[in-house]
Tab-separated table of N, CA, C and O in Angstrom:
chain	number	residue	atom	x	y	z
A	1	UNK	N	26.471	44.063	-35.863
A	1	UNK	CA	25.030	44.106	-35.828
A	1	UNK	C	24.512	42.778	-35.313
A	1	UNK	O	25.140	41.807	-35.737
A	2	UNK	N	23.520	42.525	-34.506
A	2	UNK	CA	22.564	41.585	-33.984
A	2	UNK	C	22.751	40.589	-35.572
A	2	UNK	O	23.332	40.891	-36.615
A	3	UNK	N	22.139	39.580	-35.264
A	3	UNK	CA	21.747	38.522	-35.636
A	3	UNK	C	19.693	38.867	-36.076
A	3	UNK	O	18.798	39.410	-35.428
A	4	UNK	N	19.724	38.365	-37.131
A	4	UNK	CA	18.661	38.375	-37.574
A	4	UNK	C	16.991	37.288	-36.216
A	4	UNK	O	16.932	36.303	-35.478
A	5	UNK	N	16.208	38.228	-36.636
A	5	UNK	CA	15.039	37.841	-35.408
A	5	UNK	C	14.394	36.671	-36.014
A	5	UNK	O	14.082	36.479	-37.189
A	6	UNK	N	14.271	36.002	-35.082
A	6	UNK	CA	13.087	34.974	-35.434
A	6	UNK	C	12.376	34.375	-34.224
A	6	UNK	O	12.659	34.109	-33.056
A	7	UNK	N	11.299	34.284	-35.056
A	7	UNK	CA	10.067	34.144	-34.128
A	7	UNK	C	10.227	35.157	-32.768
A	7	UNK	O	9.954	34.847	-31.609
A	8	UNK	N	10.814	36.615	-33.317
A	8	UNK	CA	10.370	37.851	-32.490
A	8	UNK	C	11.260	37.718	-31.495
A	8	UNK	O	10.753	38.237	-30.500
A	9	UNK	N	12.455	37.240	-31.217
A	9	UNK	CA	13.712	36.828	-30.744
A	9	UNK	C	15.085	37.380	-31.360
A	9	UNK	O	15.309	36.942	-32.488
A	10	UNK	N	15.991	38.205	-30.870
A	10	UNK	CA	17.012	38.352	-31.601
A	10	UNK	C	17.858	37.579	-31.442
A	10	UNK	O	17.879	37.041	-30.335
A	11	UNK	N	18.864	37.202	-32.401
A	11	UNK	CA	20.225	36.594	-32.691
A	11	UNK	C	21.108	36.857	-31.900
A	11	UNK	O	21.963	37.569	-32.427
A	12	UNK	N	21.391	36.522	-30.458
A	12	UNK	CA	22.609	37.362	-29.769
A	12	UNK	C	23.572	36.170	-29.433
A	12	UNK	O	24.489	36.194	-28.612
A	13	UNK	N	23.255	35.309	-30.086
A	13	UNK	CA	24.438	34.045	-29.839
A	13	UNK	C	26.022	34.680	-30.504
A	13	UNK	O	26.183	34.998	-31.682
A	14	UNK	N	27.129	34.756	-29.370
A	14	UNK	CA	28.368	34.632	-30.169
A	14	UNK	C	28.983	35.326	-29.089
A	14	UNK	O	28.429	35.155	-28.003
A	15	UNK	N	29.889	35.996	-29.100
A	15	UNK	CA	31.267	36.686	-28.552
A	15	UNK	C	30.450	38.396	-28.526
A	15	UNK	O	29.786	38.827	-29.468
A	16	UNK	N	30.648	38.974	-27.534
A	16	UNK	CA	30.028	40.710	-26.948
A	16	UNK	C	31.251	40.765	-26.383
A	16	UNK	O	31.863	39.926	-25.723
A	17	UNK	N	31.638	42.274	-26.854
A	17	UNK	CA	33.098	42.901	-26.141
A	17	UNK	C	32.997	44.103	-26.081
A	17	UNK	O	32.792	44.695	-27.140
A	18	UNK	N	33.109	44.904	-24.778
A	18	UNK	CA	33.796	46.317	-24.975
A	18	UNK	C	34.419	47.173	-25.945
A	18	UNK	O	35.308	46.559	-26.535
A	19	UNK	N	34.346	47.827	-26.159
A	19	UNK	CA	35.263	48.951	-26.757
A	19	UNK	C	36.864	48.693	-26.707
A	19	UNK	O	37.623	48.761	-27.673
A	20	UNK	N	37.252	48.344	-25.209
A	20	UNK	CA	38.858	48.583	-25.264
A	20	UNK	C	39.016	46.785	-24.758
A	20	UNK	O	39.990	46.259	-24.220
A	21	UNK	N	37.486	46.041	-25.220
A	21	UNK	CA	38.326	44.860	-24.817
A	21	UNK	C	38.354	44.040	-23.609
A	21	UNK	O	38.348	42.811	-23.685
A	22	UNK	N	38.396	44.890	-22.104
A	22	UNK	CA	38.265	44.273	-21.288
A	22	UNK	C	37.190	43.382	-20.347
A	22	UNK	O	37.278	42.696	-19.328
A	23	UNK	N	36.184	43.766	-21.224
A	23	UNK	CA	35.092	42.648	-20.683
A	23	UNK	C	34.368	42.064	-22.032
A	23	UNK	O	33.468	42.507	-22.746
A	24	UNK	N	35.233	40.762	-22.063
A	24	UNK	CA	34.236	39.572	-22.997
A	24	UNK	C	32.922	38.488	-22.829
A	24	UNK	O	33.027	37.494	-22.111
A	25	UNK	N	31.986	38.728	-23.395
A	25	UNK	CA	30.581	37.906	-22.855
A	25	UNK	C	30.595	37.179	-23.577
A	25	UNK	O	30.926	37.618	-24.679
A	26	UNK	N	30.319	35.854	-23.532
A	26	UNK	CA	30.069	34.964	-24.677
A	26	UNK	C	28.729	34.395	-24.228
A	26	UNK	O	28.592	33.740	-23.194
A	27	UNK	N	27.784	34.682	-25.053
A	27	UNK	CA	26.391	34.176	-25.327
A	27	UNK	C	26.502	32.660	-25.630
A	27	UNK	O	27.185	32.523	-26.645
A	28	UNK	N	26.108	31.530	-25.158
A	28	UNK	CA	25.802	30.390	-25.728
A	28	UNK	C	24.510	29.998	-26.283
A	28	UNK	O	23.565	30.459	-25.642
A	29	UNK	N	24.152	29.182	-27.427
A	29	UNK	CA	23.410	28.494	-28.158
A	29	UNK	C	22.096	28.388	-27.137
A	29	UNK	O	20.959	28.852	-27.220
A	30	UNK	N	22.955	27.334	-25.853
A	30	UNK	CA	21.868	26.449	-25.131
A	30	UNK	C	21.344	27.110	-23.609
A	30	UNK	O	20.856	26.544	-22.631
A	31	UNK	N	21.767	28.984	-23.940
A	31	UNK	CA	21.001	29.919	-23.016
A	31	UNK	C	21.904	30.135	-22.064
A	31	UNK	O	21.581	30.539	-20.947
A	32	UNK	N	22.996	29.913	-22.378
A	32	UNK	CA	24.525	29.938	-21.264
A	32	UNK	C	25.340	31.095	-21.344
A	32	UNK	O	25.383	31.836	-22.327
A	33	UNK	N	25.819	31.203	-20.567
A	33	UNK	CA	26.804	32.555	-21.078
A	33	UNK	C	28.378	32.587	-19.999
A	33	UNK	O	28.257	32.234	-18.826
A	34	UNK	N	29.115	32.822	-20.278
A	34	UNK	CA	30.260	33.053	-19.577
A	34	UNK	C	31.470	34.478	-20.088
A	34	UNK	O	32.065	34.664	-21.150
A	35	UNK	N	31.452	35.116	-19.044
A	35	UNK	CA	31.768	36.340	-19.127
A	35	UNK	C	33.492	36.384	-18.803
A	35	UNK	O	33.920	35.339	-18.314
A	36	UNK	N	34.200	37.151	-18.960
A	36	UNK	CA	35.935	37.273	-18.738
A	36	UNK	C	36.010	38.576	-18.615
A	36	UNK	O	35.371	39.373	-19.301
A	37	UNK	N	36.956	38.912	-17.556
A	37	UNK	CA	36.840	40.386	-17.217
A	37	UNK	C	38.711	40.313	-17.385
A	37	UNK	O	39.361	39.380	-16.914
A	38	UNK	N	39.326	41.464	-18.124
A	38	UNK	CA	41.013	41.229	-18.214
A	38	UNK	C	41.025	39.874	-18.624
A	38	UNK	O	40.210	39.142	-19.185
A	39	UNK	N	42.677	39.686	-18.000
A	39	UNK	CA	42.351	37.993	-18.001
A	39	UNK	C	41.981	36.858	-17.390
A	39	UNK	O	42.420	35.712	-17.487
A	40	UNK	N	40.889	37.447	-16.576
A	40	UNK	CA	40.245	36.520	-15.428
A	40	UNK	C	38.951	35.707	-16.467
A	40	UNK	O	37.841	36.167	-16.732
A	41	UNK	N	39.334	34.847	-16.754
A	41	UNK	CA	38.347	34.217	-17.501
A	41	UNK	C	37.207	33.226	-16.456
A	41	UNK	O	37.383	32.900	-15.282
A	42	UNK	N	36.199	32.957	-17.229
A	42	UNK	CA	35.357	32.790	-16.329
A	42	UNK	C	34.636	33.829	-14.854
A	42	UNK	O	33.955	33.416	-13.915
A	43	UNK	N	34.999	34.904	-15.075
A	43	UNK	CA	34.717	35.996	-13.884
A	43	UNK	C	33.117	35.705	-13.718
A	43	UNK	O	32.702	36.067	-12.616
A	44	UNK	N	32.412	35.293	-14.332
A	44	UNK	CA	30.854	35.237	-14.032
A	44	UNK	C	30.387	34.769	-15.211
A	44	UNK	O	30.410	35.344	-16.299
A	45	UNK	N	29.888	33.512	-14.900
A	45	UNK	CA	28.666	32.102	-15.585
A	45	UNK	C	27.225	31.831	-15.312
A	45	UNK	O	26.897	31.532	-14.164
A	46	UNK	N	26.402	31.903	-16.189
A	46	UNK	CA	25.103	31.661	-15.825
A	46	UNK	C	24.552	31.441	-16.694
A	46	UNK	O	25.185	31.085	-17.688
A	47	UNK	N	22.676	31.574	-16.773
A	47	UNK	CA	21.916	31.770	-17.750
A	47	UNK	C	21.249	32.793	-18.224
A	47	UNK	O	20.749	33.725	-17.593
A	48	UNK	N	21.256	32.622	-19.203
A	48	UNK	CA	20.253	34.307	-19.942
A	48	UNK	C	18.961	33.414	-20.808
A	48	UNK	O	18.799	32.254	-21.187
A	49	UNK	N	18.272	34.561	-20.853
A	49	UNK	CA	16.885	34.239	-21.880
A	49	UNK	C	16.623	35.020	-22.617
A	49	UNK	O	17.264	36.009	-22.263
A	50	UNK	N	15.841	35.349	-23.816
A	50	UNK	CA	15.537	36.329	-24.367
A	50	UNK	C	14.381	36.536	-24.507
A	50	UNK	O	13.565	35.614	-24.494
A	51	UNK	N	13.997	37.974	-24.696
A	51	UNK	CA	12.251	38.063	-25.095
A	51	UNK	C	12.848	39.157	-26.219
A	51	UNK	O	13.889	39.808	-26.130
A	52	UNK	N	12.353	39.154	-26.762
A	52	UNK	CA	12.301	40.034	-28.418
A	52	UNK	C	14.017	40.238	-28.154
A	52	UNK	O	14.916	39.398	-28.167
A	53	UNK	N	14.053	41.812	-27.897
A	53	UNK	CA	15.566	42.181	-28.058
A	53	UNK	C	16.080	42.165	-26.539
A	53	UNK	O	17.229	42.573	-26.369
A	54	UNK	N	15.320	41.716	-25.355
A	54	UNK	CA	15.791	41.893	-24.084
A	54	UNK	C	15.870	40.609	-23.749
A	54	UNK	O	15.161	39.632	-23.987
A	55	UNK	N	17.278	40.853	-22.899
A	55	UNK	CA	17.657	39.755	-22.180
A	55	UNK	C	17.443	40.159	-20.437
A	55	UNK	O	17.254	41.253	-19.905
A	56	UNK	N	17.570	38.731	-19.829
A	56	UNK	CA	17.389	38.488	-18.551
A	56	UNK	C	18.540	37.696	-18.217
A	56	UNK	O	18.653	36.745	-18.990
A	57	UNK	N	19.414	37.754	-17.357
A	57	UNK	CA	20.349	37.011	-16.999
A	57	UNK	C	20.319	36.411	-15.347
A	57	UNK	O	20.077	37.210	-14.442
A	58	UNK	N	20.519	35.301	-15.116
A	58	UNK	CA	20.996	34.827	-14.053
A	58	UNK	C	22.395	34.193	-13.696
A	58	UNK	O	22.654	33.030	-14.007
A	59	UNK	N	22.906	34.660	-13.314
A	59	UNK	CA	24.271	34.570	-12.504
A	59	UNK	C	24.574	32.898	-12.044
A	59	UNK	O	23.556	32.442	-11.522
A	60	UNK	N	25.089	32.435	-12.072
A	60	UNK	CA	25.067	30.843	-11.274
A	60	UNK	C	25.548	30.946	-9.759
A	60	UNK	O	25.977	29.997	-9.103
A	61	UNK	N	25.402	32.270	-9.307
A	61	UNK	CA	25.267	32.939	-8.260
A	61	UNK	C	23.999	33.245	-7.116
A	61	UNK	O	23.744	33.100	-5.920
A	62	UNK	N	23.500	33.688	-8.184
A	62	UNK	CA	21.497	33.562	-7.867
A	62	UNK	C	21.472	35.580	-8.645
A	62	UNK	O	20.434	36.205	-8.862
A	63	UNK	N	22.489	35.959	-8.815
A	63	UNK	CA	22.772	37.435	-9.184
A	63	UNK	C	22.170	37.686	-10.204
A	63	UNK	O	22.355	36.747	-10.978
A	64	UNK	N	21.248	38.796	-10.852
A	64	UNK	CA	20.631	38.836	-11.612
A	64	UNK	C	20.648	40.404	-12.498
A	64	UNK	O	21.090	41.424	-11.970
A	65	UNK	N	20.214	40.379	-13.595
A	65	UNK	CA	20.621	41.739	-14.185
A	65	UNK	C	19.860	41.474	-15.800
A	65	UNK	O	19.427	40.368	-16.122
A	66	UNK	N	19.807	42.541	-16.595
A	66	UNK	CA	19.266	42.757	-17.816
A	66	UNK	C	20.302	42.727	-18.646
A	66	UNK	O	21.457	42.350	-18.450
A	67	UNK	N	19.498	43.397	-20.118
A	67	UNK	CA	20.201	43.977	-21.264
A	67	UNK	C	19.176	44.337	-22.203
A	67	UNK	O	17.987	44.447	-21.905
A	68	UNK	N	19.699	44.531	-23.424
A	68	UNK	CA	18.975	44.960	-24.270
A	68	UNK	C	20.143	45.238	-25.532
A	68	UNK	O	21.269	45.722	-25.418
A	69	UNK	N	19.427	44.740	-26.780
A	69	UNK	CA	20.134	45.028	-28.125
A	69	UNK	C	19.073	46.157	-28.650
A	69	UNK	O	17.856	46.309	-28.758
A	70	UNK	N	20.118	46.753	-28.870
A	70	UNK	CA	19.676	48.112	-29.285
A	70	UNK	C	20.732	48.939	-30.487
A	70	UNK	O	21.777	49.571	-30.337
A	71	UNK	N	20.054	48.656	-31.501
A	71	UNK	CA	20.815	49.007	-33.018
A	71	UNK	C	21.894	48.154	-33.388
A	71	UNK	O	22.688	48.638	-34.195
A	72	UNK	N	22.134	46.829	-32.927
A	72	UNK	CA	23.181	45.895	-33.001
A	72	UNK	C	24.161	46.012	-31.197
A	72	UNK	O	24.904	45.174	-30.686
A	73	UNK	N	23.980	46.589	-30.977
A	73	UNK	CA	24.600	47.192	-29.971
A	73	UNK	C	24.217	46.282	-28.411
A	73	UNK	O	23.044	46.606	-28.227
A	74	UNK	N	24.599	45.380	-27.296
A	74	UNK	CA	24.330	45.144	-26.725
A	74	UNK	C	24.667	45.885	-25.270
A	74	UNK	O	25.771	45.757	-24.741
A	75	UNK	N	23.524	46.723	-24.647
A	75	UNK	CA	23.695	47.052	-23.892
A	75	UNK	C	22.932	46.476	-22.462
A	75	UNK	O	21.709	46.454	-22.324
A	76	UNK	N	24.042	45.959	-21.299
A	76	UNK	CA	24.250	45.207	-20.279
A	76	UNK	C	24.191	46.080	-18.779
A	76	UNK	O	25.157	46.624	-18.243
A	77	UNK	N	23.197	46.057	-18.421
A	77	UNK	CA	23.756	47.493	-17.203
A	77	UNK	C	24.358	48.436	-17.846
A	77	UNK	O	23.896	49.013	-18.831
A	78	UNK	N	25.992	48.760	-17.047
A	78	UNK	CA	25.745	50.475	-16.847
A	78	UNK	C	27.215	50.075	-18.291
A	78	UNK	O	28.069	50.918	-18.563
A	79	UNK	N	27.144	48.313	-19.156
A	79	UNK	CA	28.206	48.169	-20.147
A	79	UNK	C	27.183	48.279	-21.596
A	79	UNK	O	25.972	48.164	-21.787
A	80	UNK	N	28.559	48.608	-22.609
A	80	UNK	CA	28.177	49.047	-23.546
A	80	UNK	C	29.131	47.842	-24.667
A	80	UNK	O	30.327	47.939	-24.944
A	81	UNK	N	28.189	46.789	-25.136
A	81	UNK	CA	29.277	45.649	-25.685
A	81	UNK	C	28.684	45.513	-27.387
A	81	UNK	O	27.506	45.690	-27.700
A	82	UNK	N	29.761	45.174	-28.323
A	82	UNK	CA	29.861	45.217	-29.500
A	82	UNK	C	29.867	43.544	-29.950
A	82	UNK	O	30.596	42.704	-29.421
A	83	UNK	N	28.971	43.298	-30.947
A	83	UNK	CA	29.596	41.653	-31.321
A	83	UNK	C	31.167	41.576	-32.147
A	83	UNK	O	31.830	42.455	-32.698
A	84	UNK	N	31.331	40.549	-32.006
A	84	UNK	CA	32.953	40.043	-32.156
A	84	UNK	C	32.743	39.678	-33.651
A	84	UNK	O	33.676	39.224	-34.313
């Protein structure tokens, strides 16, 4: 389950994983994130932001994409990731 809200912000700092595992997101503290696909670690680094339960991500690419926590549940595009 999410992390408790504050100031209308959810808790999504920590480790997001797949179902079987193969794609790990790690949310950072200071709005960072670095993703591992298998064992390609580092597969995609950037920044995210949050507004209530939605996120915004930027790629350190210029690549860009959403999410949304939804019942603890972080869903990323067309991924479906669980906290660790």
């Amino acid at each position: 389950m999410a992390g408790p809200v504050e100031d209308d912000h959810v808790d999504v700092v920590g480790m997001w994983v797949t179902a079987d595992g193969h794609i790990r997101q790690e949310l950072l503290p200071e709005g960072r994130y670095e993703e591992a696909r298998g064992g390609r670690a580092g597969a995609y680094t950037g920044r995210y932001t949050v507004t209530g339960s939605h996120l915004d991500y930027v790629d350190d690419t210029g690549f860009t994409a959403t999410g949304d926590i939804r019942d603890g549940v972080l869903h990323h595009e067309h991924l479906v990731l669980y906290r660790e």
